[in-house]
């Protein structure tokens, strides 16, 4: 379906969308009202402009009113939504909206129950043995300096400093790299015609890259040239934010679910909901699709050369560094779950902030200042749950992928891009074959 023809004006752009059916209309209004009550929870909106204008003009809804409306809408689903997959998706999203409204009303659920309602799965903590094994790997892999007092974080920072690309080289390098992963994503998975990504290069702040889906199959990405300047990080950004990650999922779902199927509820995306688990898990696994451990060293070597890094002049040293970087990347990826465990400590186990800060400093391979920023995220009303999303999404989808061989994994990834799948449905697939625990 051509998204530019017919329908009614879309938010934020000179284009048209279909008129939503009653269920989608009421869901969109509910989600927009949640966003007004809890700023930052709406990740993207590219649905009808009049609904957004209506909510902006309203007196903000109370948490109680939002919960009541969500409950009433959920009760309508069995009669008004005959499609099983759509009904399951809407029900899971509505349960998450009710849980967030309950939290805003000052009557929150216990943290594990809250996460289960938000994400349509039972969250799991990661054993500390995983972090200890990763730390041991880093000690073995990272070169040591002359100072006896240096920490693993110091050694990792020194290693990373050898692979810093000058800011003026980044635009051309990112254009080449994103084109490379785009071509591979198109060959493996297909891309909707007309999709586009626009980059803006900025400096300052602790973040590395930020993407925003504009609608009309278009994403804007801000790249912080002070933070995102290492080849391995560039590959992660290109796969996670662009192809076949967040942008690709947004574009396919706008084309397929909103455009072809007319399910306008997919024209808004919310944080801390089941769809966020799918989105973040898919984005993390995107790197595995376009830059597997087997392909990564050669890609790093090309980035070393194109980025003007001195190590590129010595092919043997460059190859050894690229191979080692892949192993270092595996170890540091295992530490992503540290922050999620720390959130459980604070919100479920009654640990003090000092204890949580000490836990972060012990296991995270980063400066104390960055560890403090992670603690601030854990305390934030939205991020206190959002810090769990990536770990849970990656864990769930990785296990689901492992049910099939390589071709089946590509097919599963394509389904994630184009269908209204829920964590609960994927968990049921895993349970049906008796798939064991993640650890």
Short mmCIF file of N, CA and C in Angstrom, two decimals, residues 128-274:
data_model
loop_
_atom_site.label_atom_id
_atom_site.label_comp_id
_atom_site.label_asym_id
_atom_site.label_seq_id
_atom_site.Cartn_x
_atom_site.Cartn_y
_atom_site.Cartn_z
N UNK A 128 26.07 -13.93 39.16
CA UNK A 128 27.34 -13.18 39.19
C UNK A 128 28.49 -13.96 38.58
N UNK A 129 28.36 -15.26 38.51
CA UNK A 129 29.42 -16.06 37.89
C UNK A 129 29.63 -15.67 36.43
N UNK A 130 28.58 -15.22 35.76
CA UNK A 130 28.70 -14.75 34.38
C UNK A 130 29.60 -13.52 34.32
N UNK A 131 29.39 -12.59 35.26
CA UNK A 131 30.20 -11.37 35.29
C UNK A 131 31.65 -11.68 35.67
N UNK A 132 31.81 -12.60 36.61
CA UNK A 132 33.17 -12.95 37.04
C UNK A 132 33.95 -13.62 35.92
N UNK A 133 33.27 -14.45 35.15
CA UNK A 133 33.94 -15.09 34.01
C UNK A 133 34.32 -14.05 32.96
N UNK A 134 33.44 -13.08 32.74
CA UNK A 134 33.75 -12.01 31.78
C UNK A 134 34.94 -11.20 32.25
N UNK A 135 34.97 -10.88 33.55
CA UNK A 135 36.10 -10.11 34.10
C UNK A 135 37.40 -10.89 33.94
N UNK A 136 37.35 -12.21 34.19
CA UNK A 136 38.55 -13.03 34.01
C UNK A 136 39.02 -13.00 32.55
N UNK A 137 38.07 -13.06 31.62
CA UNK A 137 38.43 -12.99 30.20
C UNK A 137 39.12 -11.65 29.88
N UNK A 138 38.58 -10.57 30.42
CA UNK A 138 39.16 -9.26 30.14
C UNK A 138 40.56 -9.14 30.73
N UNK A 139 40.75 -9.66 31.93
CA UNK A 139 42.09 -9.64 32.53
C UNK A 139 43.08 -10.37 31.63
N UNK A 140 42.65 -11.48 31.08
CA UNK A 140 43.53 -12.28 30.22
C UNK A 140 43.77 -11.60 28.87
N UNK A 141 42.76 -10.92 28.34
CA UNK A 141 42.85 -10.37 26.99
C UNK A 141 43.50 -8.99 26.92
N UNK A 142 43.26 -8.16 27.93
CA UNK A 142 43.71 -6.77 27.85
C UNK A 142 45.17 -6.64 28.25
N UNK A 143 45.94 -5.91 27.47
CA UNK A 143 47.34 -5.69 27.84
C UNK A 143 47.43 -4.93 29.16
N UNK A 144 48.43 -5.26 29.95
CA UNK A 144 48.63 -4.55 31.21
C UNK A 144 49.68 -3.47 31.01
N UNK A 145 49.54 -2.40 31.78
CA UNK A 145 50.49 -1.30 31.68
C UNK A 145 51.57 -1.41 32.74
N UNK A 146 52.22 -0.30 32.98
CA UNK A 146 53.33 -0.29 33.93
C UNK A 146 52.89 -0.03 35.35
N UNK A 147 51.63 0.43 35.53
CA UNK A 147 51.17 0.79 36.87
C UNK A 147 50.52 -0.41 37.56
N UNK A 148 50.99 -0.75 38.73
CA UNK A 148 50.42 -1.88 39.47
C UNK A 148 49.00 -1.61 39.94
N UNK A 149 48.65 -0.33 40.09
CA UNK A 149 47.33 0.02 40.64
C UNK A 149 46.25 0.07 39.57
N UNK A 150 46.57 -0.16 38.33
CA UNK A 150 45.56 -0.02 37.28
C UNK A 150 44.48 -1.10 37.41
N UNK A 151 43.26 -0.71 37.13
CA UNK A 151 42.12 -1.62 37.18
C UNK A 151 41.84 -2.18 35.79
N UNK A 152 40.90 -3.12 35.72
CA UNK A 152 40.47 -3.63 34.42
C UNK A 152 39.87 -2.50 33.59
N UNK A 153 39.13 -1.60 34.28
CA UNK A 153 38.55 -0.46 33.58
C UNK A 153 39.66 0.42 32.98
N UNK A 154 40.75 0.62 33.72
CA UNK A 154 41.88 1.40 33.20
C UNK A 154 42.47 0.73 31.96
N UNK A 155 42.63 -0.59 32.04
CA UNK A 155 43.22 -1.33 30.92
C UNK A 155 42.31 -1.31 29.70
N UNK A 156 40.99 -1.41 29.93
CA UNK A 156 40.06 -1.34 28.80
C UNK A 156 40.08 0.05 28.17
N UNK A 157 40.12 1.09 29.01
CA UNK A 157 40.19 2.45 28.47
C UNK A 157 41.46 2.67 27.65
N UNK A 158 42.58 2.13 28.13
CA UNK A 158 43.83 2.27 27.39
C UNK A 158 43.76 1.52 26.05
N UNK A 159 43.18 0.32 26.07
CA UNK A 159 43.00 -0.43 24.82
C UNK A 159 42.13 0.36 23.85
N UNK A 160 41.00 0.86 24.32
CA UNK A 160 40.08 1.60 23.46
C UNK A 160 40.72 2.84 22.86
N UNK A 161 41.61 3.48 23.63
CA UNK A 161 42.24 4.72 23.16
C UNK A 161 43.07 4.50 21.90
N UNK A 162 43.54 3.27 21.69
CA UNK A 162 44.34 2.99 20.50
C UNK A 162 43.48 2.92 19.23
N UNK A 163 42.16 2.90 19.40
CA UNK A 163 41.27 2.71 18.25
C UNK A 163 40.29 3.87 18.10
N UNK A 164 40.72 5.06 18.51
CA UNK A 164 39.87 6.24 18.42
C UNK A 164 40.04 6.91 17.06
N UNK A 165 38.93 7.07 16.36
CA UNK A 165 38.94 7.66 15.01
C UNK A 165 38.66 9.15 15.12
N UNK A 166 39.37 9.95 14.35
CA UNK A 166 39.20 11.40 14.38
C UNK A 166 37.79 11.79 13.95
N UNK A 167 37.18 12.79 14.62
CA UNK A 167 35.80 13.17 14.31
C UNK A 167 35.57 13.52 12.84
N UNK A 168 36.55 14.17 12.18
CA UNK A 168 36.32 14.59 10.80
C UNK A 168 36.24 13.41 9.83
N UNK A 169 36.71 12.24 10.25
CA UNK A 169 36.61 11.05 9.40
C UNK A 169 35.29 10.30 9.57
N UNK A 170 34.56 10.59 10.64
CA UNK A 170 33.40 9.76 10.98
C UNK A 170 32.26 9.84 9.97
N UNK A 171 31.87 11.01 9.46
CA UNK A 171 30.72 11.00 8.53
C UNK A 171 30.91 10.08 7.33
N UNK A 172 32.06 10.17 6.66
CA UNK A 172 32.29 9.31 5.49
C UNK A 172 32.38 7.84 5.91
N UNK A 173 32.99 7.58 7.06
CA UNK A 173 33.14 6.20 7.51
C UNK A 173 31.79 5.59 7.86
N UNK A 174 30.96 6.35 8.55
CA UNK A 174 29.64 5.85 8.92
C UNK A 174 28.77 5.65 7.68
N UNK A 175 28.87 6.57 6.71
CA UNK A 175 28.12 6.39 5.47
C UNK A 175 28.50 5.08 4.79
N UNK A 176 29.80 4.79 4.74
CA UNK A 176 30.25 3.53 4.12
C UNK A 176 29.76 2.33 4.92
N UNK A 177 29.93 2.37 6.25
CA UNK A 177 29.58 1.23 7.09
C UNK A 177 28.07 0.96 7.07
N UNK A 178 27.28 2.00 7.21
CA UNK A 178 25.83 1.81 7.19
C UNK A 178 25.38 1.28 5.83
N UNK A 179 26.01 1.76 4.76
CA UNK A 179 25.68 1.20 3.45
C UNK A 179 26.02 -0.28 3.36
N UNK A 180 27.11 -0.66 4.01
CA UNK A 180 27.53 -2.07 4.00
C UNK A 180 26.51 -2.94 4.73
N UNK A 181 26.12 -2.56 5.94
CA UNK A 181 25.18 -3.40 6.68
C UNK A 181 23.77 -3.30 6.07
N UNK A 182 23.47 -2.17 5.43
CA UNK A 182 22.18 -2.07 4.74
C UNK A 182 22.09 -3.08 3.61
N UNK A 183 23.16 -3.17 2.81
CA UNK A 183 23.17 -4.13 1.70
C UNK A 183 23.00 -5.56 2.21
N UNK A 184 23.69 -5.90 3.28
CA UNK A 184 23.58 -7.26 3.81
C UNK A 184 22.18 -7.50 4.37
N UNK A 185 21.62 -6.52 5.05
CA UNK A 185 20.26 -6.67 5.59
C UNK A 185 19.25 -6.84 4.46
N UNK A 186 19.43 -6.11 3.38
CA UNK A 186 18.51 -6.20 2.25
C UNK A 186 18.58 -7.58 1.62
N UNK A 187 19.81 -8.11 1.49
CA UNK A 187 19.95 -9.45 0.90
C UNK A 187 19.32 -10.53 1.79
N UNK A 188 19.52 -10.41 3.10
CA UNK A 188 19.03 -11.43 4.02
C UNK A 188 17.53 -11.31 4.29
N UNK A 189 17.07 -10.09 4.50
CA UNK A 189 15.74 -9.87 5.07
C UNK A 189 14.81 -9.05 4.20
N UNK A 190 15.37 -8.31 3.25
CA UNK A 190 14.57 -7.39 2.47
C UNK A 190 14.34 -6.09 3.23
N UNK A 191 14.21 -5.01 2.51
CA UNK A 191 13.92 -3.70 3.10
C UNK A 191 12.75 -3.08 2.35
N UNK A 192 11.88 -2.35 3.05
CA UNK A 192 10.76 -1.70 2.36
C UNK A 192 11.26 -0.59 1.45
N UNK A 193 10.69 -0.49 0.28
CA UNK A 193 11.10 0.52 -0.69
C UNK A 193 10.86 1.92 -0.13
N UNK A 194 11.88 2.77 -0.24
CA UNK A 194 11.73 4.16 0.17
C UNK A 194 12.20 4.46 1.57
N UNK A 195 12.66 3.44 2.32
CA UNK A 195 13.14 3.74 3.68
C UNK A 195 14.42 4.57 3.62
N UNK A 196 14.65 5.36 4.66
CA UNK A 196 15.79 6.28 4.64
C UNK A 196 16.23 6.63 6.05
N UNK A 197 17.54 6.84 6.22
CA UNK A 197 18.10 7.30 7.49
C UNK A 197 18.89 8.57 7.23
N UNK A 198 18.68 9.58 8.07
CA UNK A 198 19.42 10.84 8.01
C UNK A 198 20.29 10.95 9.26
N UNK A 199 21.56 11.31 9.07
CA UNK A 199 22.49 11.43 10.18
C UNK A 199 22.80 12.89 10.48
N UNK A 200 22.96 13.19 11.76
CA UNK A 200 23.44 14.50 12.21
C UNK A 200 24.58 14.25 13.19
N UNK A 201 25.64 15.01 13.07
CA UNK A 201 26.83 14.81 13.90
C UNK A 201 26.95 15.95 14.90
N UNK A 202 27.03 15.57 16.18
CA UNK A 202 27.05 16.53 17.27
C UNK A 202 28.18 16.16 18.23
N UNK A 203 28.40 17.00 19.23
CA UNK A 203 29.40 16.69 20.25
C UNK A 203 28.87 17.13 21.60
N UNK A 204 29.41 16.53 22.66
CA UNK A 204 29.00 16.86 24.01
C UNK A 204 27.98 15.87 24.56
N UNK A 205 28.04 15.63 25.88
CA UNK A 205 27.10 14.72 26.52
C UNK A 205 27.66 13.33 26.67
N UNK A 206 27.05 12.52 27.56
CA UNK A 206 27.57 11.18 27.85
C UNK A 206 27.05 10.09 26.92
N UNK A 207 26.10 10.40 26.04
CA UNK A 207 25.49 9.39 25.17
C UNK A 207 26.27 9.29 23.86
N UNK A 208 26.13 8.17 23.15
CA UNK A 208 26.89 7.96 21.92
C UNK A 208 26.06 8.19 20.66
N UNK A 209 24.85 7.66 20.62
CA UNK A 209 23.98 7.85 19.45
C UNK A 209 22.53 7.80 19.90
N UNK A 210 21.70 8.56 19.22
CA UNK A 210 20.27 8.61 19.55
C UNK A 210 19.49 8.61 18.24
N UNK A 211 18.55 7.69 18.13
CA UNK A 211 17.74 7.61 16.92
C UNK A 211 16.29 7.94 17.22
N UNK A 212 15.63 8.55 16.25
CA UNK A 212 14.20 8.86 16.38
C UNK A 212 13.51 8.52 15.07
N UNK A 213 12.48 7.69 15.17
CA UNK A 213 11.72 7.33 13.97
C UNK A 213 10.71 8.42 13.69
N UNK A 214 10.77 8.98 12.47
CA UNK A 214 9.94 10.12 12.11
C UNK A 214 8.62 9.71 11.47
N UNK A 215 8.51 8.45 11.05
CA UNK A 215 7.38 8.04 10.23
C UNK A 215 7.71 8.22 8.77
N UNK A 216 6.86 7.68 7.89
CA UNK A 216 7.15 7.75 6.46
C UNK A 216 8.39 6.97 6.09
N UNK A 217 8.70 5.92 6.86
CA UNK A 217 9.84 5.03 6.64
C UNK A 217 11.18 5.74 6.85
N UNK A 218 11.20 6.76 7.70
CA UNK A 218 12.39 7.60 7.85
C UNK A 218 12.80 7.70 9.31
N UNK A 219 14.12 7.59 9.54
CA UNK A 219 14.70 7.72 10.87
C UNK A 219 15.78 8.79 10.84
N UNK A 220 15.86 9.57 11.92
CA UNK A 220 16.99 10.50 12.10
C UNK A 220 17.87 9.96 13.22
N UNK A 221 19.18 10.00 13.01
CA UNK A 221 20.14 9.51 13.99
C UNK A 221 21.13 10.62 14.31
N UNK A 222 21.25 10.94 15.58
CA UNK A 222 22.27 11.88 16.04
C UNK A 222 23.47 11.07 16.54
N UNK A 223 24.64 11.38 16.04
CA UNK A 223 25.88 10.70 16.42
C UNK A 223 26.75 11.68 17.20
N UNK A 224 27.12 11.30 18.40
CA UNK A 224 28.02 12.10 19.22
C UNK A 224 29.45 11.70 18.88
N UNK A 225 30.15 12.56 18.16
CA UNK A 225 31.48 12.22 17.66
C UNK A 225 32.54 12.13 18.76
N UNK A 226 32.20 12.60 19.97
CA UNK A 226 33.14 12.47 21.08
C UNK A 226 33.04 11.11 21.75
N UNK A 227 31.90 10.46 21.60
CA UNK A 227 31.68 9.19 22.27
C UNK A 227 31.69 8.00 21.31
N UNK A 228 31.15 8.19 20.12
CA UNK A 228 31.04 7.09 19.15
C UNK A 228 32.17 7.23 18.13
N UNK A 229 33.33 6.68 18.45
CA UNK A 229 34.50 6.92 17.61
C UNK A 229 35.41 5.70 17.49
N UNK A 230 34.96 4.53 17.93
CA UNK A 230 35.74 3.30 17.83
C UNK A 230 35.09 2.37 16.82
N UNK A 231 35.89 1.64 16.03
CA UNK A 231 35.30 0.76 15.01
C UNK A 231 34.25 -0.21 15.55
N UNK A 232 34.56 -0.88 16.66
CA UNK A 232 33.60 -1.86 17.20
C UNK A 232 32.29 -1.18 17.59
N UNK A 233 32.37 0.03 18.17
CA UNK A 233 31.16 0.74 18.56
C UNK A 233 30.38 1.22 17.35
N UNK A 234 31.09 1.59 16.29
CA UNK A 234 30.40 2.00 15.06
C UNK A 234 29.60 0.84 14.47
N UNK A 235 30.19 -0.35 14.49
CA UNK A 235 29.48 -1.52 13.98
C UNK A 235 28.23 -1.79 14.81
N UNK A 236 28.37 -1.70 16.13
CA UNK A 236 27.21 -1.92 17.00
C UNK A 236 26.13 -0.89 16.70
N UNK A 237 26.48 0.38 16.57
CA UNK A 237 25.50 1.41 16.28
C UNK A 237 24.80 1.15 14.94
N UNK A 238 25.58 0.82 13.91
CA UNK A 238 25.00 0.61 12.59
C UNK A 238 24.00 -0.53 12.58
N UNK A 239 24.31 -1.60 13.30
CA UNK A 239 23.40 -2.75 13.35
C UNK A 239 22.23 -2.50 14.28
N UNK A 240 22.49 -1.91 15.44
CA UNK A 240 21.46 -1.72 16.47
C UNK A 240 20.46 -0.64 16.08
N UNK A 241 20.96 0.52 15.67
CA UNK A 241 20.08 1.65 15.39
C UNK A 241 19.54 1.64 13.96
N UNK A 242 20.27 1.02 13.04
CA UNK A 242 19.95 1.17 11.61
C UNK A 242 19.49 -0.13 10.97
N UNK A 243 20.44 -0.95 10.53
CA UNK A 243 20.13 -2.17 9.76
C UNK A 243 20.83 -3.38 10.37
N UNK A 244 20.09 -4.37 10.80
CA UNK A 244 18.65 -4.58 10.65
C UNK A 244 17.88 -4.29 11.95
N UNK A 245 18.35 -3.32 12.73
CA UNK A 245 17.79 -3.07 14.05
C UNK A 245 16.60 -2.14 14.07
N UNK A 246 16.67 -1.11 14.91
CA UNK A 246 15.50 -0.30 15.23
C UNK A 246 14.85 0.35 14.01
N UNK A 247 15.65 0.99 13.17
CA UNK A 247 15.07 1.63 11.98
C UNK A 247 14.37 0.62 11.09
N UNK A 248 15.03 -0.51 10.85
CA UNK A 248 14.46 -1.53 9.95
C UNK A 248 13.14 -2.05 10.51
N UNK A 249 13.09 -2.29 11.82
CA UNK A 249 11.84 -2.77 12.41
C UNK A 249 10.75 -1.73 12.30
N UNK A 250 11.05 -0.48 12.64
CA UNK A 250 10.04 0.58 12.51
C UNK A 250 9.51 0.67 11.08
N UNK A 251 10.43 0.68 10.12
CA UNK A 251 10.01 0.86 8.73
C UNK A 251 9.16 -0.30 8.24
N UNK A 252 9.57 -1.53 8.57
CA UNK A 252 8.79 -2.68 8.12
C UNK A 252 7.41 -2.70 8.79
N UNK A 253 7.36 -2.37 10.06
CA UNK A 253 6.05 -2.42 10.73
C UNK A 253 5.14 -1.29 10.25
N UNK A 254 5.73 -0.14 9.91
CA UNK A 254 4.88 0.90 9.32
C UNK A 254 4.36 0.44 7.96
N UNK A 255 5.23 -0.14 7.16
CA UNK A 255 4.81 -0.59 5.83
C UNK A 255 3.82 -1.75 5.92
N UNK A 256 4.17 -2.77 6.70
CA UNK A 256 3.38 -4.00 6.70
C UNK A 256 2.15 -3.92 7.62
N UNK A 257 2.38 -3.60 8.91
CA UNK A 257 1.29 -3.68 9.88
C UNK A 257 0.36 -2.47 9.78
N UNK A 258 0.95 -1.28 9.68
CA UNK A 258 0.11 -0.08 9.56
C UNK A 258 -0.43 0.07 8.15
N UNK A 259 0.47 0.00 7.14
CA UNK A 259 0.05 0.26 5.78
C UNK A 259 -0.76 -0.86 5.15
N UNK A 260 -0.19 -2.07 5.10
CA UNK A 260 -0.86 -3.17 4.41
C UNK A 260 -2.02 -3.76 5.21
N UNK A 261 -1.85 -3.87 6.53
CA UNK A 261 -2.87 -4.54 7.35
C UNK A 261 -3.84 -3.57 8.01
N UNK A 262 -3.51 -2.28 7.99
CA UNK A 262 -4.42 -1.28 8.55
C UNK A 262 -4.55 -1.33 10.06
N UNK A 263 -3.54 -1.83 10.74
CA UNK A 263 -3.58 -1.90 12.21
C UNK A 263 -2.86 -0.66 12.76
N UNK A 264 -3.61 0.40 12.92
CA UNK A 264 -3.01 1.70 13.26
C UNK A 264 -2.46 1.76 14.68
N UNK A 265 -2.77 0.78 15.52
CA UNK A 265 -2.19 0.79 16.86
C UNK A 265 -0.66 0.72 16.80
N UNK A 266 -0.12 0.20 15.70
CA UNK A 266 1.34 0.11 15.55
C UNK A 266 1.96 1.43 15.10
N UNK A 267 1.18 2.49 14.99
CA UNK A 267 1.75 3.80 14.62
C UNK A 267 2.20 4.59 15.84
N UNK A 268 2.17 3.98 17.02
CA UNK A 268 2.80 4.55 18.21
C UNK A 268 3.65 3.46 18.84
N UNK A 269 4.81 3.82 19.35
CA UNK A 269 5.63 2.85 20.07
C UNK A 269 5.92 3.40 21.46
N UNK A 270 5.83 2.53 22.44
CA UNK A 270 5.96 2.91 23.84
C UNK A 270 7.13 2.18 24.49
N UNK A 271 7.83 2.89 25.37
CA UNK A 271 8.82 2.25 26.22
C UNK A 271 8.11 1.44 27.30
N UNK A 272 8.84 0.52 27.89
CA UNK A 272 8.34 -0.26 29.03
C UNK A 272 7.03 -0.98 28.72
N UNK A 273 7.01 -1.60 27.57
CA UNK A 273 5.87 -2.42 27.15
C UNK A 273 6.43 -3.67 26.46
N UNK A 274 5.59 -4.67 26.19
CA UNK A 274 6.09 -5.87 25.52
C UNK A 274 6.75 -5.58 24.17
#
